[in-house]
GROMACS .gro file of C-alpha atoms in nm:
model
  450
    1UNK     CA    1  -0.042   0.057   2.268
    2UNK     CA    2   0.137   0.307   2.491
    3UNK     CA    3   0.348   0.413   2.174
    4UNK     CA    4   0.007   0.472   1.962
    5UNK     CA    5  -0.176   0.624   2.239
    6UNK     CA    6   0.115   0.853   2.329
    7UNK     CA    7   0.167   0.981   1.974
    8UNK     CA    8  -0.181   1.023   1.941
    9UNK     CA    9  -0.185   1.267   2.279
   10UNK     CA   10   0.116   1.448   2.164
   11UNK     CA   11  -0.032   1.499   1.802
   12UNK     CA   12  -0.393   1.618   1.972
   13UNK     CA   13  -0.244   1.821   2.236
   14UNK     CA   14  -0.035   2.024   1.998
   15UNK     CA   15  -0.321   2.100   1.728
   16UNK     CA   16  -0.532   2.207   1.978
   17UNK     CA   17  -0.219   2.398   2.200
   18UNK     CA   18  -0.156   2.590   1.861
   19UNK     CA   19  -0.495   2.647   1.788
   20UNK     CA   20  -0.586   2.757   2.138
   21UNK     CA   21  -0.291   2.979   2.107
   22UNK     CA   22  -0.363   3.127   1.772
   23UNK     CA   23  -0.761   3.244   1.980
   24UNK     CA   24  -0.569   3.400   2.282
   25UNK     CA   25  -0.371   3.574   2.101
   26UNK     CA   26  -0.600   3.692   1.888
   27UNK     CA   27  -0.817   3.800   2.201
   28UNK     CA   28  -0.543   3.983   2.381
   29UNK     CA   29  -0.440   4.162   2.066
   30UNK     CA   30  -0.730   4.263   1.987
   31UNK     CA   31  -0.796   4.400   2.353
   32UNK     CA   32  -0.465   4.620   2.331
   33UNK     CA   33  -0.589   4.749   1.971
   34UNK     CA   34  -0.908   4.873   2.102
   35UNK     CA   35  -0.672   5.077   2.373
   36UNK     CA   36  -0.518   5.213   2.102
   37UNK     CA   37  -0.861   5.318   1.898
   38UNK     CA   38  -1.022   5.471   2.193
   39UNK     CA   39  -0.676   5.663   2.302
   40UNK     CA   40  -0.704   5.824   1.907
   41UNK     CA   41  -1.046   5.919   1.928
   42UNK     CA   42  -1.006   6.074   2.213
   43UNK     CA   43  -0.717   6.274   2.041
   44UNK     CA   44  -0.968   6.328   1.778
   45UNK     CA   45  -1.217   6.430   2.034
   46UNK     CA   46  -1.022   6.681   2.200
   47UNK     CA   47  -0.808   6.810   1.889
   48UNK     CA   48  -0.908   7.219   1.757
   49UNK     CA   49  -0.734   7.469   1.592
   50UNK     CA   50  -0.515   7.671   1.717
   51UNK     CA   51  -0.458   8.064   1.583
   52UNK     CA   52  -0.171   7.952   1.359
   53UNK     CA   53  -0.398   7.667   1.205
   54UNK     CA   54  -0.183   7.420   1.360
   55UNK     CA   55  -0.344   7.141   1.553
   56UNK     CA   56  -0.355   7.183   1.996
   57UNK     CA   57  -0.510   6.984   2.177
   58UNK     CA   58  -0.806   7.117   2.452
   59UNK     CA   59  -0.752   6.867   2.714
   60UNK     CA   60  -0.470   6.613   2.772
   61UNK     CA   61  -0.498   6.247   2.762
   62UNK     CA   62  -0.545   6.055   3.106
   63UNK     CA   63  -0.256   5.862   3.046
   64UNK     CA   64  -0.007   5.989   3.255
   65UNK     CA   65   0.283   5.819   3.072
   66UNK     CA   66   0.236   6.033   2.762
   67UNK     CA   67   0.361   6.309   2.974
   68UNK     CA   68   0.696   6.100   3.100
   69UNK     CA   69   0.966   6.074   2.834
   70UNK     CA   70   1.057   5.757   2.668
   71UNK     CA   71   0.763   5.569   2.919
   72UNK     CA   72   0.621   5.334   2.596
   73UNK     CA   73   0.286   5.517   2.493
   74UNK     CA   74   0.290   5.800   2.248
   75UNK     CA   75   0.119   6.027   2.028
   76UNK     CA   76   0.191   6.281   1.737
   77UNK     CA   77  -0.041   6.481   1.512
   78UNK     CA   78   0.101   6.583   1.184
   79UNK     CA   79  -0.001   6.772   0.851
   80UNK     CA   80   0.174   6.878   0.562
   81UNK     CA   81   0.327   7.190   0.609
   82UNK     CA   82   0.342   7.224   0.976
   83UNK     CA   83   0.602   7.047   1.261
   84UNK     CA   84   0.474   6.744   1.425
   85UNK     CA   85   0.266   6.808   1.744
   86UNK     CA   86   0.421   6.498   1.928
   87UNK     CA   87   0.359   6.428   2.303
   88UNK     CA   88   0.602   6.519   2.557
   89UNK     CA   89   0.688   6.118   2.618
   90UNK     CA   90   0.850   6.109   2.289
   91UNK     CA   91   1.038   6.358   2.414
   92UNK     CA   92   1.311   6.481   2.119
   93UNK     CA   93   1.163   6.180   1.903
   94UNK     CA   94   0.903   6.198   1.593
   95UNK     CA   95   0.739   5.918   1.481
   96UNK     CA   96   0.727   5.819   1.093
   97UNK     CA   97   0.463   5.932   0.921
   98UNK     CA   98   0.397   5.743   0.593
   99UNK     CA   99   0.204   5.964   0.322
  100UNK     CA  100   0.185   5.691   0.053
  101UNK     CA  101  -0.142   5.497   0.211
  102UNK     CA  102  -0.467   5.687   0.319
  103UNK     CA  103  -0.558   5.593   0.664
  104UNK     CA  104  -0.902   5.742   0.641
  105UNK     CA  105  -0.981   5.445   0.870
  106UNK     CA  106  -0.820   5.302   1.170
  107UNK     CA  107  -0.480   5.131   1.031
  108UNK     CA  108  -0.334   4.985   1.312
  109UNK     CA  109   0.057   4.764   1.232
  110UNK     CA  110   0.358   4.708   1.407
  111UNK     CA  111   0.646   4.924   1.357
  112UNK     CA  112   1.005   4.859   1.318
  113UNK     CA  113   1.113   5.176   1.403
  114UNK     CA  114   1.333   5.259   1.772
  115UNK     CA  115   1.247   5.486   2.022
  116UNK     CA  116   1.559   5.572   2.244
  117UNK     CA  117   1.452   5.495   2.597
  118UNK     CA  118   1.697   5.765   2.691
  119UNK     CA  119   2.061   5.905   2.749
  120UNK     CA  120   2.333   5.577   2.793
  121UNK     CA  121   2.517   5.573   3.161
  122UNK     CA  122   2.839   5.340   3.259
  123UNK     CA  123   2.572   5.109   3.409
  124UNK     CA  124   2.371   5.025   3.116
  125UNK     CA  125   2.502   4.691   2.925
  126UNK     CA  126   2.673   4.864   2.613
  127UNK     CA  127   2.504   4.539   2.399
  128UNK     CA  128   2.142   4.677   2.461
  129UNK     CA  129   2.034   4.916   2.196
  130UNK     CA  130   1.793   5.089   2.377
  131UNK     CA  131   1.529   5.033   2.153
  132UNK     CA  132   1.140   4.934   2.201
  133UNK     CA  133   0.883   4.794   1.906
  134UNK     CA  134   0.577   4.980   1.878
  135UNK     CA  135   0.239   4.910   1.784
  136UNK     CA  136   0.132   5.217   1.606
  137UNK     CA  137  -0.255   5.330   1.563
  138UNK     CA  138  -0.323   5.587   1.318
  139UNK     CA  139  -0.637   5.754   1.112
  140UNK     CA  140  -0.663   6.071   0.893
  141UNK     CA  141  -0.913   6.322   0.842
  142UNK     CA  142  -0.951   6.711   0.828
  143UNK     CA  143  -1.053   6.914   1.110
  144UNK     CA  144  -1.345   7.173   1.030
  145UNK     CA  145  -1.223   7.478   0.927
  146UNK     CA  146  -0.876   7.361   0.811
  147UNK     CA  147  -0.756   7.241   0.432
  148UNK     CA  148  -0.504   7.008   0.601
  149UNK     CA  149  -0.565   6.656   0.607
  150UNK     CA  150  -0.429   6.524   0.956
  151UNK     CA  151  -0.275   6.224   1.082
  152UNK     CA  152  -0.354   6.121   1.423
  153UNK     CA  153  -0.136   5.867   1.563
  154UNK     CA  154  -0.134   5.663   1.883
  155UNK     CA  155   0.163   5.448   1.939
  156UNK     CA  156   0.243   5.180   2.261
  157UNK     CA  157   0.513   4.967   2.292
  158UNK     CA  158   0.486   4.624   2.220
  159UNK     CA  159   0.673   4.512   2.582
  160UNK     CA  160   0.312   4.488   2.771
  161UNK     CA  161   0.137   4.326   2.470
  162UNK     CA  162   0.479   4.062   2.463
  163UNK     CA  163   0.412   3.977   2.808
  164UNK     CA  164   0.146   3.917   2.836
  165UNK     CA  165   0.126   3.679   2.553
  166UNK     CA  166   0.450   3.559   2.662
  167UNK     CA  167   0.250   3.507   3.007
  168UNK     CA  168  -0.026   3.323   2.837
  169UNK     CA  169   0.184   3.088   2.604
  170UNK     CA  170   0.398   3.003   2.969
  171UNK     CA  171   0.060   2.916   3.156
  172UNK     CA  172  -0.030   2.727   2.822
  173UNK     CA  173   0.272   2.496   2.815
  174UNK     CA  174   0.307   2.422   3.051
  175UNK     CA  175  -0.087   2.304   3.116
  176UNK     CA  176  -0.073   2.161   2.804
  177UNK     CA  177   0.263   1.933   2.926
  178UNK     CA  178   0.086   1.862   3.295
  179UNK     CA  179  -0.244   1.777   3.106
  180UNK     CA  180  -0.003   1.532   2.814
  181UNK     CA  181   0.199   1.364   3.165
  182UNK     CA  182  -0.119   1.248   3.329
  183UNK     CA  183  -0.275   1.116   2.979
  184UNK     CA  184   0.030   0.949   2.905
  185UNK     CA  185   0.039   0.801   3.308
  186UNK     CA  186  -0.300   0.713   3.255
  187UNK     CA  187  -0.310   0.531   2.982
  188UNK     CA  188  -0.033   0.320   3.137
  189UNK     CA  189  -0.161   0.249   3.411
  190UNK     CA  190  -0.496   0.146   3.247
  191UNK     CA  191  -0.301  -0.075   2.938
  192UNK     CA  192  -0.120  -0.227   3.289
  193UNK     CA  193  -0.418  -0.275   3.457
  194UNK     CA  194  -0.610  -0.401   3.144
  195UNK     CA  195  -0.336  -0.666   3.023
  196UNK     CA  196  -0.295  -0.765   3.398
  197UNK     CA  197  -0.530  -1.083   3.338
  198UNK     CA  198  -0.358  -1.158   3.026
  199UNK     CA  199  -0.024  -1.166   3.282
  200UNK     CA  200  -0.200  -1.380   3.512
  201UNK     CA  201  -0.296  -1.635   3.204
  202UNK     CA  202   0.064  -1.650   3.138
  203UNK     CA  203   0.103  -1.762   3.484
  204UNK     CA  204  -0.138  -2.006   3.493
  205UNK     CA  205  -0.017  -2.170   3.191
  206UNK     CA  206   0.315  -2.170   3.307
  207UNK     CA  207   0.180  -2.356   3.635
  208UNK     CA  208  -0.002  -2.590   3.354
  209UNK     CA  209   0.308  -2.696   3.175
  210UNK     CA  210   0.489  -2.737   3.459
  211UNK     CA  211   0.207  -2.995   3.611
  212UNK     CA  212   0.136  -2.761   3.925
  213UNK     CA  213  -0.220  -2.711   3.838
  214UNK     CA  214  -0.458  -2.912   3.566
  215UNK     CA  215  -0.660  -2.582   3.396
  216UNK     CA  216  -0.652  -2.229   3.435
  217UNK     CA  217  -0.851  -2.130   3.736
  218UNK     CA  218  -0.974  -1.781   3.856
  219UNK     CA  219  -1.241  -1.561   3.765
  220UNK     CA  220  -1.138  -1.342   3.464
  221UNK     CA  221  -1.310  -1.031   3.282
  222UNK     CA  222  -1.545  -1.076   3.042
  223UNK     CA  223  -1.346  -0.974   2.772
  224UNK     CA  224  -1.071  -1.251   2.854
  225UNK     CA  225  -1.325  -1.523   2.983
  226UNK     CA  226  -1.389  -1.690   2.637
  227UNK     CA  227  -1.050  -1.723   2.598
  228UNK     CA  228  -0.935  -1.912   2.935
  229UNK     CA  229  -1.218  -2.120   2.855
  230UNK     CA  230  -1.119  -2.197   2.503
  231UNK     CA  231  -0.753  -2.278   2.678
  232UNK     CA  232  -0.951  -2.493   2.958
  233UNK     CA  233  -1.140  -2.689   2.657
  234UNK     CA  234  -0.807  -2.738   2.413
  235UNK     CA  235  -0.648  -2.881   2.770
  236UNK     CA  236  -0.906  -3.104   2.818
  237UNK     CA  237  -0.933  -3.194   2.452
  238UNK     CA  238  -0.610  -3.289   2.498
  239UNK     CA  239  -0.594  -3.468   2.810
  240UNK     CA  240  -0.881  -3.689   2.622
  241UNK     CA  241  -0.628  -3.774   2.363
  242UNK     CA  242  -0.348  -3.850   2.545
  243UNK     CA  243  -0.582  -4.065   2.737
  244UNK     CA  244  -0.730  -4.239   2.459
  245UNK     CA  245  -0.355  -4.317   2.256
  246UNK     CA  246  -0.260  -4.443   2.616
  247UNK     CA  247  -0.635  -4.669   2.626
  248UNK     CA  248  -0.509  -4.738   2.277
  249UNK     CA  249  -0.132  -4.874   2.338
  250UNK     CA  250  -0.260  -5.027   2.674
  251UNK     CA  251  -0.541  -5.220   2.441
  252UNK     CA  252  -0.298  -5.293   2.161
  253UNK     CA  253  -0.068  -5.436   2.396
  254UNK     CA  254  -0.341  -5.678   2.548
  255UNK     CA  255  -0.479  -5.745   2.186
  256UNK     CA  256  -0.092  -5.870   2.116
  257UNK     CA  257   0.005  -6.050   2.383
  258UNK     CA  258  -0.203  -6.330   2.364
  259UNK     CA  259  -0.140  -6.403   2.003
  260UNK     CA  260   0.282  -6.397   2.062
  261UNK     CA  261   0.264  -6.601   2.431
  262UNK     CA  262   0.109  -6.843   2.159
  263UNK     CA  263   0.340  -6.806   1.937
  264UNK     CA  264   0.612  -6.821   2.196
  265UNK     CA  265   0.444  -7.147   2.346
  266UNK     CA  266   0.416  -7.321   2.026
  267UNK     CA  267   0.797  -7.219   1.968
  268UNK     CA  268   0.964  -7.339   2.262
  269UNK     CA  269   0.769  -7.667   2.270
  270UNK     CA  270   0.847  -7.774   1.915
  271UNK     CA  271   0.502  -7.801   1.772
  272UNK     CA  272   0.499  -7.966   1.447
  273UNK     CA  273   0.256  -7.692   1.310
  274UNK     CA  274   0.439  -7.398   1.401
  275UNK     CA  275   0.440  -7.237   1.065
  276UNK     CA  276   0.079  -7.263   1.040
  277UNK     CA  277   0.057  -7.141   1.453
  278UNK     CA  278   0.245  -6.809   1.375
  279UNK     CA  279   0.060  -6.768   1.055
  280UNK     CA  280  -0.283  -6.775   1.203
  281UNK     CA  281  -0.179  -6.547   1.491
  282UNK     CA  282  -0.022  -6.295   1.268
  283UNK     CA  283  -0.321  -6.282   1.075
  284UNK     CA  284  -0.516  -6.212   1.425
  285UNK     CA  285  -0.190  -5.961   1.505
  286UNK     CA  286  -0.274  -5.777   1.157
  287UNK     CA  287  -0.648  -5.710   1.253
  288UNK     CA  288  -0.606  -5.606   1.552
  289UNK     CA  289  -0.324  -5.327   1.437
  290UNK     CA  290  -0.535  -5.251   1.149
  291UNK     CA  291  -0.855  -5.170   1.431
  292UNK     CA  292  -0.631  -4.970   1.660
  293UNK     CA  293  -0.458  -4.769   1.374
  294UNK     CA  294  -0.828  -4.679   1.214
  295UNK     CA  295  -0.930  -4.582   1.547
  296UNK     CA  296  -0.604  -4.364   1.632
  297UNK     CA  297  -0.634  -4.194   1.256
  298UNK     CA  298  -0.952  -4.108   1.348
  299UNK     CA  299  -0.892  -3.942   1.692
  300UNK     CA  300  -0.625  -3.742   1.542
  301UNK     CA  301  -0.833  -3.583   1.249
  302UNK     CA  302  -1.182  -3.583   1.432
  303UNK     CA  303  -1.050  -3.179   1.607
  304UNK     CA  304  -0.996  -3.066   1.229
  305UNK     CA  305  -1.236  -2.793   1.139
  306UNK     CA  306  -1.102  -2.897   0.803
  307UNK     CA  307  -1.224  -3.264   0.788
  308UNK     CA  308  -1.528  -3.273   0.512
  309UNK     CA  309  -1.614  -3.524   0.305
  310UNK     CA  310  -1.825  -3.515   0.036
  311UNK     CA  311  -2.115  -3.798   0.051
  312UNK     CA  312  -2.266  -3.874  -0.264
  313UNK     CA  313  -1.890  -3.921  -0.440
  314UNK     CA  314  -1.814  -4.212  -0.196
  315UNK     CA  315  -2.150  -4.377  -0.203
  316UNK     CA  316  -2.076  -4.403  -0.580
  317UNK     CA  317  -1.679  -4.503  -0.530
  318UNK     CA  318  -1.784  -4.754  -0.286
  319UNK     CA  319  -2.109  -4.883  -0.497
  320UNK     CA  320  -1.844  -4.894  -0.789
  321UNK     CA  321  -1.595  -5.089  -0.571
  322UNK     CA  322  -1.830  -5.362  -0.414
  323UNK     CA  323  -1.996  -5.438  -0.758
  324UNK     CA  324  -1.684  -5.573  -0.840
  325UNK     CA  325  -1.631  -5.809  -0.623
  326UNK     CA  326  -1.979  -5.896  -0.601
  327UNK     CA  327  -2.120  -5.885  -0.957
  328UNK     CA  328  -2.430  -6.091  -0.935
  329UNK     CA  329  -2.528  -5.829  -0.638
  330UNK     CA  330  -2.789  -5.512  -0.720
  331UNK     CA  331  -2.711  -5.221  -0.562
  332UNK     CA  332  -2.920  -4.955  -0.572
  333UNK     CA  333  -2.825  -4.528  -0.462
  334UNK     CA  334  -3.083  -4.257  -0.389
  335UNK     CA  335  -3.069  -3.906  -0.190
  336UNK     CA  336  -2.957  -3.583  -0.193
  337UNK     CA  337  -2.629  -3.568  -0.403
  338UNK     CA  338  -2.508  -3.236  -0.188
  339UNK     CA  339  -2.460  -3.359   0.123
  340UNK     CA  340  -2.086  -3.303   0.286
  341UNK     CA  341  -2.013  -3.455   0.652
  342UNK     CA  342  -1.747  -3.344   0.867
  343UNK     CA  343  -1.538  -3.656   0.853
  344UNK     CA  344  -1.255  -3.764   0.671
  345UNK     CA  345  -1.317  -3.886   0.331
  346UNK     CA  346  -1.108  -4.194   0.392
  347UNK     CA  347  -1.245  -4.280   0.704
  348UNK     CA  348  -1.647  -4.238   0.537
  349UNK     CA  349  -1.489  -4.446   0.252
  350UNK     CA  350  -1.411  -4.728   0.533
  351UNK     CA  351  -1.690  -4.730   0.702
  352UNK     CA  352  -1.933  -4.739   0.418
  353UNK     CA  353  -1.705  -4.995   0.275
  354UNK     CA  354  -1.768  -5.196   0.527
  355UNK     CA  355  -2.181  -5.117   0.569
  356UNK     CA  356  -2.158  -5.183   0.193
  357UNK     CA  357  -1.983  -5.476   0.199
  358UNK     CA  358  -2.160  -5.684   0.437
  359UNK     CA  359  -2.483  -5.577   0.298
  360UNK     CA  360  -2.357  -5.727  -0.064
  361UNK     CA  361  -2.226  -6.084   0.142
  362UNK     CA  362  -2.484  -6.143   0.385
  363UNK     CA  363  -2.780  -5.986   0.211
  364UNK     CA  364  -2.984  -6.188  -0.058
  365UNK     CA  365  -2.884  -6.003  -0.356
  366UNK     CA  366  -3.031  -5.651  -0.365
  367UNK     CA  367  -2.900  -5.344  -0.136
  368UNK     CA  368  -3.027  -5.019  -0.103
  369UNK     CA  369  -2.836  -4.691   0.016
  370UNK     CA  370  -3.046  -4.368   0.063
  371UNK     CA  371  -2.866  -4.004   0.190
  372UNK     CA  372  -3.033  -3.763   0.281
  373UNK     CA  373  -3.011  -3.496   0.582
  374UNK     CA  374  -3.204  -3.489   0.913
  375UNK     CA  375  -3.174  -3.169   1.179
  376UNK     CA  376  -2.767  -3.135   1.175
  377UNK     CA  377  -2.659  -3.471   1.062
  378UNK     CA  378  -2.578  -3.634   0.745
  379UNK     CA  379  -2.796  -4.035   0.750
  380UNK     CA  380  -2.716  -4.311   0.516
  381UNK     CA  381  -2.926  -4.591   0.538
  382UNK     CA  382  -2.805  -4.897   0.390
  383UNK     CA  383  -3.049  -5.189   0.342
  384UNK     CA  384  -3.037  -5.568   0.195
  385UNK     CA  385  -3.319  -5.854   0.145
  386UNK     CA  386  -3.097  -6.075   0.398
  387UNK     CA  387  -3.186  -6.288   0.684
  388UNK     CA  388  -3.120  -5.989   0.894
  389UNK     CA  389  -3.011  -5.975   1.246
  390UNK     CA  390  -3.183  -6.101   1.575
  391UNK     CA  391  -3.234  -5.754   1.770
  392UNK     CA  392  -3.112  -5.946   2.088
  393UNK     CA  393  -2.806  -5.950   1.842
  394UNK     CA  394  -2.793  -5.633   1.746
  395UNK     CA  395  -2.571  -5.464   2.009
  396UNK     CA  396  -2.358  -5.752   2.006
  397UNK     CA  397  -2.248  -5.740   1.663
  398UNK     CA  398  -2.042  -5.450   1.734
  399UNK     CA  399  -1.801  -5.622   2.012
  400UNK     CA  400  -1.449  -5.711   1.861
  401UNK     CA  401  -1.417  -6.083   1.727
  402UNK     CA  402  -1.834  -6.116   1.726
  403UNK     CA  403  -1.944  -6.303   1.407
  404UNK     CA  404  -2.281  -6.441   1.342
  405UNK     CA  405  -2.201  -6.616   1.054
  406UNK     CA  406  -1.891  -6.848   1.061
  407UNK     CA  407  -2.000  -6.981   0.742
  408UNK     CA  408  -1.844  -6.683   0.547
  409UNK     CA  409  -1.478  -6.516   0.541
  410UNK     CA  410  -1.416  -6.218   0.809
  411UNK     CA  411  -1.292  -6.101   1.081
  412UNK     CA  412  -1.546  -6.019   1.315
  413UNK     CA  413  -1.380  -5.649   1.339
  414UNK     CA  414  -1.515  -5.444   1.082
  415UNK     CA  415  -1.856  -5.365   1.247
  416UNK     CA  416  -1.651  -5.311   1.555
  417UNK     CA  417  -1.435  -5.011   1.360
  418UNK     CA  418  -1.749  -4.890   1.222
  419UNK     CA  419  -1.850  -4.812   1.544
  420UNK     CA  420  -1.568  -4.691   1.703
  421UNK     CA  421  -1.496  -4.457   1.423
  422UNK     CA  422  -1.849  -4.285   1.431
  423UNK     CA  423  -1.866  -4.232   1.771
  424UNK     CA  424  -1.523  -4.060   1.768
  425UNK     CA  425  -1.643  -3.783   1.546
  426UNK     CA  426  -1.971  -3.754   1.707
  427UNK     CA  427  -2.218  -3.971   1.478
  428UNK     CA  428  -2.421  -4.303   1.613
  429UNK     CA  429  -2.441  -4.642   1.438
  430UNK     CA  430  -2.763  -4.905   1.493
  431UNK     CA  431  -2.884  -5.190   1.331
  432UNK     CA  432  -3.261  -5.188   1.225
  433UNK     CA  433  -3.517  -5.372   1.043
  434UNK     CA  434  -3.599  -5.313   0.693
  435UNK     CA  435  -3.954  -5.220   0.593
  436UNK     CA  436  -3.895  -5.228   0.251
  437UNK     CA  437  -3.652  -5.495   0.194
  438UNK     CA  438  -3.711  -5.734   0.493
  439UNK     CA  439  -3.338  -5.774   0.552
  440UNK     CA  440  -3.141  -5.581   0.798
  441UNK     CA  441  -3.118  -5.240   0.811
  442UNK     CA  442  -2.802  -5.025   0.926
  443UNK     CA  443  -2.871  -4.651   0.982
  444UNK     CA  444  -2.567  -4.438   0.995
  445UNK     CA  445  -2.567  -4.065   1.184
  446UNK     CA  446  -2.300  -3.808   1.107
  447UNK     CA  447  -2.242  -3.476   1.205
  448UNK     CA  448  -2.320  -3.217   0.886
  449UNK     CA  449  -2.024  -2.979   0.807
  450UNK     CA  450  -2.119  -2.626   0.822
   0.00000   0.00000   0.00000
């Protein structure tokens, strides 16, 4: 920033230095030529002829250094055919007279030629020439009475015009530098002062990874606010994590420990049906690993802004899937076929699969899955002709280990993942009764993706 807004000064400030240079010099040129005009009319003014038909002038110029030799303002009058009528400042000097261009109008130039400023002494530096660069004003035109055209010339030296441009382009510079300083100072003390919060974030998130503080406090500018409180959020989103994997392991652990002291129990006491013992509590081992591991797949992908799922494709792939292992089972689909949740296609796969499932094995042989959307959220209803389920049994169904029907093969945990799952990416689960089919009815609330 201070780089860019530095070259961009610099750059600005010497465009407009030149250009503002390029008008004052203009102006104070222009101010010494109009000296120089008005000095040759008034030549012109006070020019007649004398009895000789040479030029004389009636009255002398005001300018007293025209009469001092070698002072830096002259004039000369000359025609073809007579000696130049020079002023007595250019003392044994003529100025050139160029008869190639007609100066019938003011011609003002500069002119390389030297006028001595006089005689050489043992005190004058032997390197200076002597020498002074005039700026010559001239115009033509015949006097009344006389055949000759004349050629009026004015001439100053360029010293006074040099200075004071000289002057000006000083007083310029070093404005122009003074003016550059205090931009450059001042834009860096405002990129200091405007990064300052940003240095106090840095701080404060030093503080946070080194456990001194649990968010980033203080009040911050508006323009950094949304930030610190996206940084407060992703802290707390992470704090959540790291305190559900540590609900998790501390779960897992208690889920596991009674299955292995039985195991352990049955092992040191020389039970005759060990093998079947660690069989059956491996098998509860297994589903309890399986319901912890869903649940910690699903924490870890629920913050994805990438997690969509398409729902009409698993509807069919799980309709496809449950007709084969229950054949003599009708299942029907229906909804919108363009729906997309923001889940993870193999977690909607589970959970339907398991909706689906125990629809097909507890219903009485027809099931019916509708999609559709409703205000933000993606709803599946899935239906079946069963018995259905007490509603003083409805909440319970979702505990861990709960089955109402002993009668057929399970585990008791798949409603209980169902549930989990939803509610970690934001959706609800409930049972309800079906109008249509007079079984149970399970209505299932996701979050649409955008």
């Amino acid at each position: 920033m201070l780089l860019v807004a530095t070259a961009w000064i610099m750059l600005l400030l010497v465009g407009g230095g030149y250009a503002l240079d390029r008008v004052l010099t203009t102006a104070v040129t222009r101010n010494f030529d109009d000296q120089l005009d008005y000095l040759v009319t008034s030549m012109i003014v006070s020019a007649e002829l004398g009895p000789n038909g040479e030029v004389v002038l009636n009255r002398e110029l005001a300018d007293q250094r025209f009469l001092e030799p070698n002072s830096g303002a002259y004039w000369q009058i000359s025609g073809k055919g007579f000696e130049p009528f020079p002023s007595r400042s250019l003392w044994d000097r003529k100025l050139k007279v160029n008869q190639i261009h007609d100066d019938r109008d003011l011609h003002i130039y500069d002119s390389d030629e030297f006028v001595d400023k006089g005689p050489r002494n043992a005190d004058r530096d032997p390197n200076d020439p002597g020498s002074q660069r005039l700026r010559i004003a001239e115009r033509d035109l015949k006097l009344p009475g006389s055949p000759v055209r004349w050629r009026f010339q004015v001439a100053q030296s360029r010293e006074t015009l040099d200075a004071q441009i000289a002057a000006l382009r000083r007083t310029l510079v070093r404005s122009f530098v003074l003016l550059g300083l205090g931009l450059i100072v001042m834009v860096g003390l405002q990129t200091w002062y405007g990064l300052l919060p940003l240095r106090r974030v840095r701080t404060e998130i030093a503080k946070l990874r080194g456990g001194r503080s649990r968010r980033i406090e203080g009040s911050m500018p508006a323009e950094v606010a949304p930030m610190v409180e996206e940084l407060n959020a992703l802290v707390e989103h992470n704090d959540r994590q790291a305190e559900e994997a540590r609900r998790h392991a501390g779960n897992l652990a208690h889920a596991l420990k009674t299955p292995l002291s039985v195991i352990m129990n049955a092992a040191a006491a020389g039970q005759d049906d060990l093998a079947p013992t660690i069989i059956r509590e491996a098998r509860t081992m297994r589903r309890q690993i399986d319901h912890h591991l869903a649940r910690a797949r699903a924490v870890g992908r629920r913050g994805s802004a990438h997690s969509r799922a398409p729902v009409w494709p698993s509807i069919e792939a799980v309709e496809r899937a449950v007709a084969r292992l229950y054949p003599n089972i009708r299942i029907d689909v229906d909804g919108a076929k363009d729906l997309i949740a923001h889940i993870e296609r193999q977690d909607l796969d589970e959970i339907l699969g398991n909706l689906v499932e125990n629809a097909a094995k507890y219903g009485g042989g027809s099931v019916f899955i509708t999609a559709s959307a409703q205000a933000g959220f993606v709803e599946i209803l899935v239906e079946d002709d069963g018995h259905g389920i007490p509603e003083a049994d409805r909440l319970r169904i979702f505990d861990r280990g709960v089955r109402l029907d002993s009668g057929k093969p399970g585990t008791g945990l798949g409603m209980a993942i169902v549930r989990d799952v939803v509610e970690i990416y934001g959706g609800t689960v409930s049972l309800e009764e079906s109008e249509d089919l007079g079984g149970l009815l399970v209505r299932l609330r996701l979050p649409a993706a955008a």
